[in-house]
JSON list of C-alpha atoms and ligand atoms in Angstrom, two decimals:
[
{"chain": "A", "resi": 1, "resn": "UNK", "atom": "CA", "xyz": [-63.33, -95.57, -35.61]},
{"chain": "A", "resi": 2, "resn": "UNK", "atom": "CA", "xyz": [-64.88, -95.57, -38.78]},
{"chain": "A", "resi": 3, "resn": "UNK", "atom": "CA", "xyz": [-68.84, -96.59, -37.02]},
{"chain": "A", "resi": 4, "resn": "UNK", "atom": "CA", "xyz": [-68.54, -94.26, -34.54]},
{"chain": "A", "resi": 5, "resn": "UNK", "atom": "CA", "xyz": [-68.93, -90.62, -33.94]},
{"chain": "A", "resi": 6, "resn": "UNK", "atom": "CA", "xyz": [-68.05, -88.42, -30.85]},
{"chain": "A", "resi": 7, "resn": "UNK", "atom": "CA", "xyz": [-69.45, -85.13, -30.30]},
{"chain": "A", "resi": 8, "resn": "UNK", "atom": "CA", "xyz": [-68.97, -83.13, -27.26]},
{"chain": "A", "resi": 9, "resn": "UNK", "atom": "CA", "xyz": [-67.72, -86.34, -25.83]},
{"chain": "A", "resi": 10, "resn": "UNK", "atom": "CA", "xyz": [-70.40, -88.26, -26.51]},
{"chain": "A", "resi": 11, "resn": "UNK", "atom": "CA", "xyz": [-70.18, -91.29, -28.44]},
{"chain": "A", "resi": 12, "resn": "UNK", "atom": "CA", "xyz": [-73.12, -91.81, -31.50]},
{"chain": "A", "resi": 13, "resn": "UNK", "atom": "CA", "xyz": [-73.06, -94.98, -33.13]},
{"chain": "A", "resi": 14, "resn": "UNK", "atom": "CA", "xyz": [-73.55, -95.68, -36.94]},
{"chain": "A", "resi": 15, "resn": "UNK", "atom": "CA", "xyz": [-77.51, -96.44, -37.52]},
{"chain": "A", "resi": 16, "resn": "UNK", "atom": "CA", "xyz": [-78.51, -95.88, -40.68]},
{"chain": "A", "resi": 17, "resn": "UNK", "atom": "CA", "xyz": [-75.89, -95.61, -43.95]},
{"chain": "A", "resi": 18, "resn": "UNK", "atom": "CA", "xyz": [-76.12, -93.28, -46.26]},
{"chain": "A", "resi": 19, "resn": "UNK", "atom": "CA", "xyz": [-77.22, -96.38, -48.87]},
{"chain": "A", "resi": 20, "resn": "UNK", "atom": "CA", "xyz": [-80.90, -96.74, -46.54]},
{"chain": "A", "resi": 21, "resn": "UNK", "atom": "CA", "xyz": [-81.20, -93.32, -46.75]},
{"chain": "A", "resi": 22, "resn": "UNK", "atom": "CA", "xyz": [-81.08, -92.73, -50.44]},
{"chain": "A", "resi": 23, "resn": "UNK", "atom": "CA", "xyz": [-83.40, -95.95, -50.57]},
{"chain": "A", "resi": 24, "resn": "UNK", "atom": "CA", "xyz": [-86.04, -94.20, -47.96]},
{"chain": "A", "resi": 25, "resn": "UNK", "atom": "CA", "xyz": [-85.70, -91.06, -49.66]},
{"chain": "A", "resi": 26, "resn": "UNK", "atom": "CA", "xyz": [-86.20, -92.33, -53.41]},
{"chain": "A", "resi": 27, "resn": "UNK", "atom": "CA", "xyz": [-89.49, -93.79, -51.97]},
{"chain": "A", "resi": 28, "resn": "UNK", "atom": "CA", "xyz": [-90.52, -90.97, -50.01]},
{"chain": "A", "resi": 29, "resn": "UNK", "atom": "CA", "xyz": [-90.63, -89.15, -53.65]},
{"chain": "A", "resi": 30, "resn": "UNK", "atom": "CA", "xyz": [-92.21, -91.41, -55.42]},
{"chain": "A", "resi": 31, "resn": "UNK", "atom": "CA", "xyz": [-94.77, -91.63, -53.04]},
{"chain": "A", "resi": 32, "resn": "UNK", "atom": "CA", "xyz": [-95.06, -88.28, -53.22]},
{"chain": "A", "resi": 33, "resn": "UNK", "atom": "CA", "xyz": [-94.99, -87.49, -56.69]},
{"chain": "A", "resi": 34, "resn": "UNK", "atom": "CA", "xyz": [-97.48, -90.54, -57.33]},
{"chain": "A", "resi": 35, "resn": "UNK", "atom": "CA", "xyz": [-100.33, -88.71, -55.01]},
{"chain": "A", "resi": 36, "resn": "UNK", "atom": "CA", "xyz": [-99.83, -85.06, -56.35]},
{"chain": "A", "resi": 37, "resn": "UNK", "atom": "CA", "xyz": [-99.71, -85.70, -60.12]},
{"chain": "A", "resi": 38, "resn": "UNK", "atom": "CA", "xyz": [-101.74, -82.67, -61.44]},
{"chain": "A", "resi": 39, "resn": "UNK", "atom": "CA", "xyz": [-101.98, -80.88, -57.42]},
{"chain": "A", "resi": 40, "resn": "UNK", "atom": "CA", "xyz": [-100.60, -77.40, -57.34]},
{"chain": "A", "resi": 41, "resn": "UNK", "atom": "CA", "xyz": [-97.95, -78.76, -54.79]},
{"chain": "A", "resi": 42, "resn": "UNK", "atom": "CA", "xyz": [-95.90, -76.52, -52.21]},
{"chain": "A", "resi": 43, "resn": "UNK", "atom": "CA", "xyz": [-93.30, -77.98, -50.55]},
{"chain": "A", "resi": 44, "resn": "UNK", "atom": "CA", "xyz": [-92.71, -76.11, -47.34]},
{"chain": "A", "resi": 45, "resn": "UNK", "atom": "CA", "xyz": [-88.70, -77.19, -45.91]},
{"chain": "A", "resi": 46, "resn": "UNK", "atom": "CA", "xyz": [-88.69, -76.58, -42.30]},
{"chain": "A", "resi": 47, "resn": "UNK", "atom": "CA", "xyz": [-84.63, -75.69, -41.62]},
{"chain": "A", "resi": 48, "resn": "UNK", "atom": "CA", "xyz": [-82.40, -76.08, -40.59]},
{"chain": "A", "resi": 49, "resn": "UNK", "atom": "CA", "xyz": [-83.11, -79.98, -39.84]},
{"chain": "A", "resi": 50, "resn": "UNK", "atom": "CA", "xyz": [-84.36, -80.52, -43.05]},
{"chain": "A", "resi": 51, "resn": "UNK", "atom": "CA", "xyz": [-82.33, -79.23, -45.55]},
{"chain": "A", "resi": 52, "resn": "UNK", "atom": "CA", "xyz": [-79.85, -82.43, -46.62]},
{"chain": "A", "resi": 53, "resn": "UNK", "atom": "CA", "xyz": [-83.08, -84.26, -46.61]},
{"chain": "A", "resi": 54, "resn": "UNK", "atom": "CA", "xyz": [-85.23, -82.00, -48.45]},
{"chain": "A", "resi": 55, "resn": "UNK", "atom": "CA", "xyz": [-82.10, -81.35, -51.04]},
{"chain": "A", "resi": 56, "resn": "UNK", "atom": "CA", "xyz": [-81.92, -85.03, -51.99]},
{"chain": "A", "resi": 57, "resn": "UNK", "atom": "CA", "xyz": [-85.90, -85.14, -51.95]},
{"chain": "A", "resi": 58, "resn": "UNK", "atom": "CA", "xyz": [-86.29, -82.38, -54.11]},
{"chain": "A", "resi": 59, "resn": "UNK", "atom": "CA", "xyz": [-83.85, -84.03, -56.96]},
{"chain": "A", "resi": 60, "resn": "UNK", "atom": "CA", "xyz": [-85.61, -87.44, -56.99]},
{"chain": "A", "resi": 61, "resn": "UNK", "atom": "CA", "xyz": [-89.05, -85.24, -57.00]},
{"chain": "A", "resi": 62, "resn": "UNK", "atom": "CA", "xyz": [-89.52, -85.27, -61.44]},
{"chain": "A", "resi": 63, "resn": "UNK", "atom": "CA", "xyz": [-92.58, -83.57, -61.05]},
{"chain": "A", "resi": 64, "resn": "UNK", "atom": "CA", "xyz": [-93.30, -79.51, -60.85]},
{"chain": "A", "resi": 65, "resn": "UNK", "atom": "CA", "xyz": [-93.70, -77.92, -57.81]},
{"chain": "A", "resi": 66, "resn": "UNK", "atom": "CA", "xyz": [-93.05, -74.91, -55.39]},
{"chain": "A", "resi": 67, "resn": "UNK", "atom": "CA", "xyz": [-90.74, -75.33, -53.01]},
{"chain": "A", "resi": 68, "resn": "UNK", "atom": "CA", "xyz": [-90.48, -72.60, -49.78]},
{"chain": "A", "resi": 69, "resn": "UNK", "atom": "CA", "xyz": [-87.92, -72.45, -46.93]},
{"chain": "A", "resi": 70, "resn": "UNK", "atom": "CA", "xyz": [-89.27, -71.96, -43.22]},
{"chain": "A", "resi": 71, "resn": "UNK", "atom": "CA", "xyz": [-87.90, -71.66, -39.93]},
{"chain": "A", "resi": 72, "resn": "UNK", "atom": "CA", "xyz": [-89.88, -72.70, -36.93]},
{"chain": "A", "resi": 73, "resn": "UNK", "atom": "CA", "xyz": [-89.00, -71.84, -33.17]},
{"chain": "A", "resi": 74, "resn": "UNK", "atom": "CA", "xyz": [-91.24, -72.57, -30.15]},
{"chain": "A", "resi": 75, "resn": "UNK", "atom": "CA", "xyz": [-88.54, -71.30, -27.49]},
{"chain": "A", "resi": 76, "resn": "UNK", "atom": "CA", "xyz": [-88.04, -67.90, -26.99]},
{"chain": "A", "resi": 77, "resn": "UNK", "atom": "CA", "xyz": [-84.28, -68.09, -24.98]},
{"chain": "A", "resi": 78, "resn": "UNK", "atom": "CA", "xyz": [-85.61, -70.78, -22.35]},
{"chain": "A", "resi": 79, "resn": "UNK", "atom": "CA", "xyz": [-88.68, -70.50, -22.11]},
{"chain": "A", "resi": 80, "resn": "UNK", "atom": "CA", "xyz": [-91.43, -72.63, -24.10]},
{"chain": "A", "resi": 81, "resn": "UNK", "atom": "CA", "xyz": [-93.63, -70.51, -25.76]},
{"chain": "A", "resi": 82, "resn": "UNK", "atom": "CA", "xyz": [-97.62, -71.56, -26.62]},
{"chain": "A", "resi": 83, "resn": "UNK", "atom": "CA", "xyz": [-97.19, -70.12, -30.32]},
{"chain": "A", "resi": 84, "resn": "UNK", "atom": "CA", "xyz": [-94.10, -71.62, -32.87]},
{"chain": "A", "resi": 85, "resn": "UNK", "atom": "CA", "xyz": [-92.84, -68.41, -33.92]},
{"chain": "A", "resi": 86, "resn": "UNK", "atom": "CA", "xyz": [-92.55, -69.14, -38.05]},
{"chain": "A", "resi": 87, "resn": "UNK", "atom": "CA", "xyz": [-90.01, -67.22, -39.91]},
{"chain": "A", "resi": 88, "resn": "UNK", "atom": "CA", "xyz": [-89.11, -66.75, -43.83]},
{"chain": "A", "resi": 89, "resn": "UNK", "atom": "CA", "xyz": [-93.18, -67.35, -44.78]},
{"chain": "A", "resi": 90, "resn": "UNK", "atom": "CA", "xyz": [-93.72, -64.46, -47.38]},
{"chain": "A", "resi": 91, "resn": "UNK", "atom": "CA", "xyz": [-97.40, -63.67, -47.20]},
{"chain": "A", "resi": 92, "resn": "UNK", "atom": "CA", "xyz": [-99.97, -65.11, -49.35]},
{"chain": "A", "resi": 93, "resn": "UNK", "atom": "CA", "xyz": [-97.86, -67.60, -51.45]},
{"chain": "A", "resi": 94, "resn": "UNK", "atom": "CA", "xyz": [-99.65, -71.17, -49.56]},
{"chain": "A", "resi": 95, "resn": "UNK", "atom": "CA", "xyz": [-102.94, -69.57, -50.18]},
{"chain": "A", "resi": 96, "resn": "UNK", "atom": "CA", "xyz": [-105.02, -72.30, -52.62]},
{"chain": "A", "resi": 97, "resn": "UNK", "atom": "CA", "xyz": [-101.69, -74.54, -52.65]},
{"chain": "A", "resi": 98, "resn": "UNK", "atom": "CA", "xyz": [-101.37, -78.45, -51.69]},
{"chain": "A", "resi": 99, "resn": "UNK", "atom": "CA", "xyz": [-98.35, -78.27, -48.98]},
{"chain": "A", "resi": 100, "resn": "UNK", "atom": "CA", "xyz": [-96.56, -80.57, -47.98]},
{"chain": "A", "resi": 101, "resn": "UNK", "atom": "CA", "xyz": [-94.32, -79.82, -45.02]},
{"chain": "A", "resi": 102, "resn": "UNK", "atom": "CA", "xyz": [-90.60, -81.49, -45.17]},
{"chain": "A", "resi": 103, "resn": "UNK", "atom": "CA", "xyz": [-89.28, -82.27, -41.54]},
{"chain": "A", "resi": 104, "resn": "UNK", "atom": "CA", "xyz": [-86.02, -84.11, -40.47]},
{"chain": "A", "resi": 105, "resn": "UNK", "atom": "CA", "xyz": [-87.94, -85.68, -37.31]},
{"chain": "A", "resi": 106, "resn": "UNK", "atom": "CA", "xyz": [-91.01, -85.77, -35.50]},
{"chain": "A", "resi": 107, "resn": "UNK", "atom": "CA", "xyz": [-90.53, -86.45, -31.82]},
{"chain": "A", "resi": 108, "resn": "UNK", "atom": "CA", "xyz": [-93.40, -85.65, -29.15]},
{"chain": "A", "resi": 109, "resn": "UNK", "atom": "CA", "xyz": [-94.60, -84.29, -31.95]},
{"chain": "A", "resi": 110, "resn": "UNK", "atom": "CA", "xyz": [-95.86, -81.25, -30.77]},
{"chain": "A", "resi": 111, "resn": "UNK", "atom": "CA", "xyz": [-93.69, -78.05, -32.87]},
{"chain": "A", "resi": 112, "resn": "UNK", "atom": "CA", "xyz": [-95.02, -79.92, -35.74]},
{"chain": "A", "resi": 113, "resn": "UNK", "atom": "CA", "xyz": [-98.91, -79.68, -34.08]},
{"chain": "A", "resi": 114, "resn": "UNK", "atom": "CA", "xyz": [-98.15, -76.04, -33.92]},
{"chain": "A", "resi": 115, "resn": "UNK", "atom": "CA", "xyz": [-97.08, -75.32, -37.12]},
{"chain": "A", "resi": 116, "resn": "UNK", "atom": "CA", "xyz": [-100.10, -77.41, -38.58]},
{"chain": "A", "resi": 117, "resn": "UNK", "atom": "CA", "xyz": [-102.16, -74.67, -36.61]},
{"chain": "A", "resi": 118, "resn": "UNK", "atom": "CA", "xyz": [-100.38, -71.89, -37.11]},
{"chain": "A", "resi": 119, "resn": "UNK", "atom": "CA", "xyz": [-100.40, -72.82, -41.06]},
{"chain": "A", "resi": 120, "resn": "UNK", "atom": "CA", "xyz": [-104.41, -73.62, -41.17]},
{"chain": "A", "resi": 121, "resn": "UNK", "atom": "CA", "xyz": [-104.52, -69.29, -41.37]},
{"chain": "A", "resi": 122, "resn": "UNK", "atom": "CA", "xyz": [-103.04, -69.59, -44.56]},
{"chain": "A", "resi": 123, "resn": "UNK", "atom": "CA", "xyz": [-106.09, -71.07, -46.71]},
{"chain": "A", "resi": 124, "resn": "UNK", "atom": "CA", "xyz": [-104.11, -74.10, -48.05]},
{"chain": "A", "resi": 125, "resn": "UNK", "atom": "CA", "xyz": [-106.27, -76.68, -50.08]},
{"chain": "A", "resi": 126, "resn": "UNK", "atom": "CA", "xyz": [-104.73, -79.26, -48.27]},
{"chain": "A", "resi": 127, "resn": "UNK", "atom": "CA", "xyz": [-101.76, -79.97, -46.10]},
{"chain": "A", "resi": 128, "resn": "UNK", "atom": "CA", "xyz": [-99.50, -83.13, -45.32]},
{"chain": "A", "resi": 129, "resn": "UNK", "atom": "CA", "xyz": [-96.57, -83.94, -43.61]},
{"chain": "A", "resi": 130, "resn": "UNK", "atom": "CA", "xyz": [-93.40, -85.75, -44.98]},
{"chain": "A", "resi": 131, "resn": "UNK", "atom": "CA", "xyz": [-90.90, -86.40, -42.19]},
{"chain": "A", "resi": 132, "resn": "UNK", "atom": "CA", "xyz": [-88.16, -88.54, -42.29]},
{"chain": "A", "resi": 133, "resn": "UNK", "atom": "CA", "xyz": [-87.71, -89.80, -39.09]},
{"chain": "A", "resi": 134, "resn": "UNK", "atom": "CA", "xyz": [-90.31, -90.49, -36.27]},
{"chain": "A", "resi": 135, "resn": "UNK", "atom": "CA", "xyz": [-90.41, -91.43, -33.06]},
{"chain": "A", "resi": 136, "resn": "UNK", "atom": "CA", "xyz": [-93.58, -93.49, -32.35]},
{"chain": "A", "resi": 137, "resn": "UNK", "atom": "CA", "xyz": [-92.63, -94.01, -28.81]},
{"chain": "A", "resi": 138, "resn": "UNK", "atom": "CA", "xyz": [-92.61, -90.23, -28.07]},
{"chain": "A", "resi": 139, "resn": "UNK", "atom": "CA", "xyz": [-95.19, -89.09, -30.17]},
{"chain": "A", "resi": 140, "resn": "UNK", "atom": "CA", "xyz": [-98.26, -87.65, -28.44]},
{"chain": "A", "resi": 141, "resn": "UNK", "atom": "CA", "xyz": [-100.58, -86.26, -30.73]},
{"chain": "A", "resi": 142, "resn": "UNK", "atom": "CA", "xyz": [-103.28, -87.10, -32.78]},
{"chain": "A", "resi": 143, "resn": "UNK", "atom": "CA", "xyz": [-102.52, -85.90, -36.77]},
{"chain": "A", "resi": 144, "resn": "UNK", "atom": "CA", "xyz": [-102.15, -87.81, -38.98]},
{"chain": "A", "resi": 145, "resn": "UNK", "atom": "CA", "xyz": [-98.57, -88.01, -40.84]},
{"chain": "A", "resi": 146, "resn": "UNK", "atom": "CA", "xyz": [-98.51, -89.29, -43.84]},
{"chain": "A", "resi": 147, "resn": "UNK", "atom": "CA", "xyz": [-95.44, -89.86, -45.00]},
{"chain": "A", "resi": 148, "resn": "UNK", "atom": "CA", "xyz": [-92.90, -91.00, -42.77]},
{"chain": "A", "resi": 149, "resn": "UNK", "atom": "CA", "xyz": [-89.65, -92.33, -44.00]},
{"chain": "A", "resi": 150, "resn": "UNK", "atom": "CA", "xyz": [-88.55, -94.83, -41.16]},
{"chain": "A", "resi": 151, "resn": "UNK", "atom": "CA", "xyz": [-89.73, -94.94, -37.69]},
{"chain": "A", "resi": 152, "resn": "UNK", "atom": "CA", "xyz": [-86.79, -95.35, -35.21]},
{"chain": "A", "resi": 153, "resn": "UNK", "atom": "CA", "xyz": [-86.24, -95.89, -31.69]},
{"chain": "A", "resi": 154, "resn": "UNK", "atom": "CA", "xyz": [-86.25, -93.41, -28.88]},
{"chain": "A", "resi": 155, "resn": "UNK", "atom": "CA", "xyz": [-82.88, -92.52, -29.41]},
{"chain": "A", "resi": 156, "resn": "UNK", "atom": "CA", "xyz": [-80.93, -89.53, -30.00]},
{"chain": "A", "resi": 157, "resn": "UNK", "atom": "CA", "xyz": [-79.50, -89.44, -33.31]},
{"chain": "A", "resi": 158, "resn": "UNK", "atom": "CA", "xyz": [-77.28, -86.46, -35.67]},
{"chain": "A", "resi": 159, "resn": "UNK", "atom": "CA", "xyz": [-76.44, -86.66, -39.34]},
{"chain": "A", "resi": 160, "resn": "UNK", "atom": "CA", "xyz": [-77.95, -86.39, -42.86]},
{"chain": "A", "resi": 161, "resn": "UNK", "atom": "CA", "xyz": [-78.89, -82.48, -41.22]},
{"chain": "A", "resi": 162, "resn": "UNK", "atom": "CA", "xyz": [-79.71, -83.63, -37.86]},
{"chain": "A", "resi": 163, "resn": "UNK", "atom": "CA", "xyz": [-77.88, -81.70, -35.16]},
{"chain": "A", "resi": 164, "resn": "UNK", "atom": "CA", "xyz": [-76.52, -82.34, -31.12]},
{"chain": "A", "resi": 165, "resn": "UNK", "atom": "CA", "xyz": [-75.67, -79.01, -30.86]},
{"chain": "A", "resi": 166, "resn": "UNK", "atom": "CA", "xyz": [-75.45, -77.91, -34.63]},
{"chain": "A", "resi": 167, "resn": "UNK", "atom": "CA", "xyz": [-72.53, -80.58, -34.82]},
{"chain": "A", "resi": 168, "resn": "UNK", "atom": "CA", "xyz": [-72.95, -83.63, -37.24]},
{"chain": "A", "resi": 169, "resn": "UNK", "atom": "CA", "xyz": [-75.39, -82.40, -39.58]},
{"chain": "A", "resi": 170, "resn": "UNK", "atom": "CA", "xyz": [-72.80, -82.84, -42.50]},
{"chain": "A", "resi": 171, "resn": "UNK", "atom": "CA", "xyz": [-72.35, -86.67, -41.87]},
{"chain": "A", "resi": 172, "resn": "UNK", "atom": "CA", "xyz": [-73.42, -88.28, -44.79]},
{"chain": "A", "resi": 173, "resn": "UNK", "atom": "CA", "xyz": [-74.92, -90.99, -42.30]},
{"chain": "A", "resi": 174, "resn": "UNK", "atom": "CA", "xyz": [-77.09, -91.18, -39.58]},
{"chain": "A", "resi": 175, "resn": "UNK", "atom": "CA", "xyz": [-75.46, -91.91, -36.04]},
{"chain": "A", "resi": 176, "resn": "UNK", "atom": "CA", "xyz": [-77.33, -93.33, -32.73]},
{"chain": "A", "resi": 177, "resn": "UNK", "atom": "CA", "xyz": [-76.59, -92.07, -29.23]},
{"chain": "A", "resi": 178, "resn": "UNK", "atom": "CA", "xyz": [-74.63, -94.99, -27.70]},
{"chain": "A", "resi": 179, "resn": "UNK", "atom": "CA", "xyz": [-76.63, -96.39, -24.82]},
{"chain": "A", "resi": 180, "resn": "UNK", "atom": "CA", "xyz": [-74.78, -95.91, -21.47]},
{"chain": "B", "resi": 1, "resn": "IMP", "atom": "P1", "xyz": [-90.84, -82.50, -31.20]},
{"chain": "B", "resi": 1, "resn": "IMP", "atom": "O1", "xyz": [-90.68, -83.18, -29.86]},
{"chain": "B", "resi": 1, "resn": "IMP", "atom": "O2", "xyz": [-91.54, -83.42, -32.19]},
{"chain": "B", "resi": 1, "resn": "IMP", "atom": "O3", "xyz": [-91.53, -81.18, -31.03]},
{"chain": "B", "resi": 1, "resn": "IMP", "atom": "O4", "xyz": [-89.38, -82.28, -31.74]},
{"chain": "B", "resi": 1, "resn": "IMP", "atom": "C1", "xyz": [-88.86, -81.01, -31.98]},
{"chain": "B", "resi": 1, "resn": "IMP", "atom": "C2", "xyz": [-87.50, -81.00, -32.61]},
{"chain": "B", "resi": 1, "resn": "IMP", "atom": "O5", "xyz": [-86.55, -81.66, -31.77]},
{"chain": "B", "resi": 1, "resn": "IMP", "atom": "C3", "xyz": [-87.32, -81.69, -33.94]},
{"chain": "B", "resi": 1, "resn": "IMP", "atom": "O6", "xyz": [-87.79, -80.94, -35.03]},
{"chain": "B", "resi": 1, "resn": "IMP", "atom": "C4", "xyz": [-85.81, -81.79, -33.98]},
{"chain": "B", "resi": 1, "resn": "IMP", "atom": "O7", "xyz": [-85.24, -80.58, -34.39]},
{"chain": "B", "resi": 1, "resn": "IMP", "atom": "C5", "xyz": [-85.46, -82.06, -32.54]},
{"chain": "B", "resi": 1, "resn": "IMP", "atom": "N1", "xyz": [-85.19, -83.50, -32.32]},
{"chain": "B", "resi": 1, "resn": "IMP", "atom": "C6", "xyz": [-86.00, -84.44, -31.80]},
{"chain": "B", "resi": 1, "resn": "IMP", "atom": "N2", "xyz": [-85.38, -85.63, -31.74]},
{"chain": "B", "resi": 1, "resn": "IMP", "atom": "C7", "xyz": [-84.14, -85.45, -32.28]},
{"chain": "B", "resi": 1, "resn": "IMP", "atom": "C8", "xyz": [-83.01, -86.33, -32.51]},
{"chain": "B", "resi": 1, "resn": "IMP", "atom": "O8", "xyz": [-83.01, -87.53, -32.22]},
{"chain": "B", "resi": 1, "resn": "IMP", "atom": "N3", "xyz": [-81.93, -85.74, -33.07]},
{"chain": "B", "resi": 1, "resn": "IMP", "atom": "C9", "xyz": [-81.86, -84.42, -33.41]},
{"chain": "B", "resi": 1, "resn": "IMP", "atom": "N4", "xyz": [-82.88, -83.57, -33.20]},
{"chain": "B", "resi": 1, "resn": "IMP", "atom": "C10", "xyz": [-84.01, -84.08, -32.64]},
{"chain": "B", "resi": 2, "resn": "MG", "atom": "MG1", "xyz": [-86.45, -79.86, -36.64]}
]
């Protein structure tokens, strides 16, 4: 069916079209662009989540800026580490920059908490968050994000980049876990 998705026989909904998305996006950049006119800004693209959002992002984004790739772990095989383990930072290049970080989703919150730690050893001027999806219910910390693109429910979702199980990041739009 044309609304509905099944991965690893589970079924995922249609929740958000592809027509929303370039909507939340386009303001996202604007936003963006509006509060960093004349900033050295860094955008920092946490994959592999990320990188369909960050790619349509970065073309609405008519202003200049740096833009870095990251990778950002906090399990070591099954086990929860204390640290995120950040990968693909070459050394030096945030120093004196305004970063802003480019996540698919912010959940509990806390790998994002962690790499806002981990990054204040870089010397930054300044550093803000841009994530496209969050999940207020879930979210435990105190930071401020300041740009979200749409809050959503507590639900599992895949697409736009957004994985179950590295499946369904390459639909073009955004499906909901079914409810049971
Ligand atoms: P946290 O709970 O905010 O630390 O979330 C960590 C990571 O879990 C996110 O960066 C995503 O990679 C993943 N995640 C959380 N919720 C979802 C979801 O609904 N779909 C796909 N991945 C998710
Ligand atoms: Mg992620």
């Amino acid at each position: 069916m044309l609304n509905q998705e099944e991965i690893e026989n589970i079924v995922f909904e249609k929740a958000i079209d592809s027509f929303e998305l370039k909507q939340i996006v386009e303001r996202c950049a604007k936003q963006i662009s509006k509060d960093y006119k004349d900033k050295n800004l860094a955008f920092l693209v946490i994959l592999n989540g990320a990188f369909v959002f960050a790619a349509d992002l970065l073309r609405c984004f008519d202003s200049a800026c740096l833009t870095y790739f990251i990778k950002v772990s906090s399990y070591q095989g099954m086990q929860s580490t204390n640290q995120v383990k950040v990968s693909g930072l070459p050394e030096g290049v945030l120093e004196g920059k305004d970063v802003v970080i480019i996540e698919d989703i912010v959940d509990s919150g806390l790998t994002m908490r962690k790499l806002l730690e981990r990054l204040q050893e870089e010397k930054v001027a300044s550093l803000e968050v841009c994530t496209l999806f969050f999940k207020p219910e879930n979210f435990k910390e105190n930071y401020n994000i300041k740009y979200i693109g749409k809050a959503i429910e507590n639900d599992f979702i895949v697409g736009y980049g957004l994985d179950f199980n590295d499946k369904g990041r390459n639909l073009a739009d955004v499906y909901q876990r079914k409810n049971q």
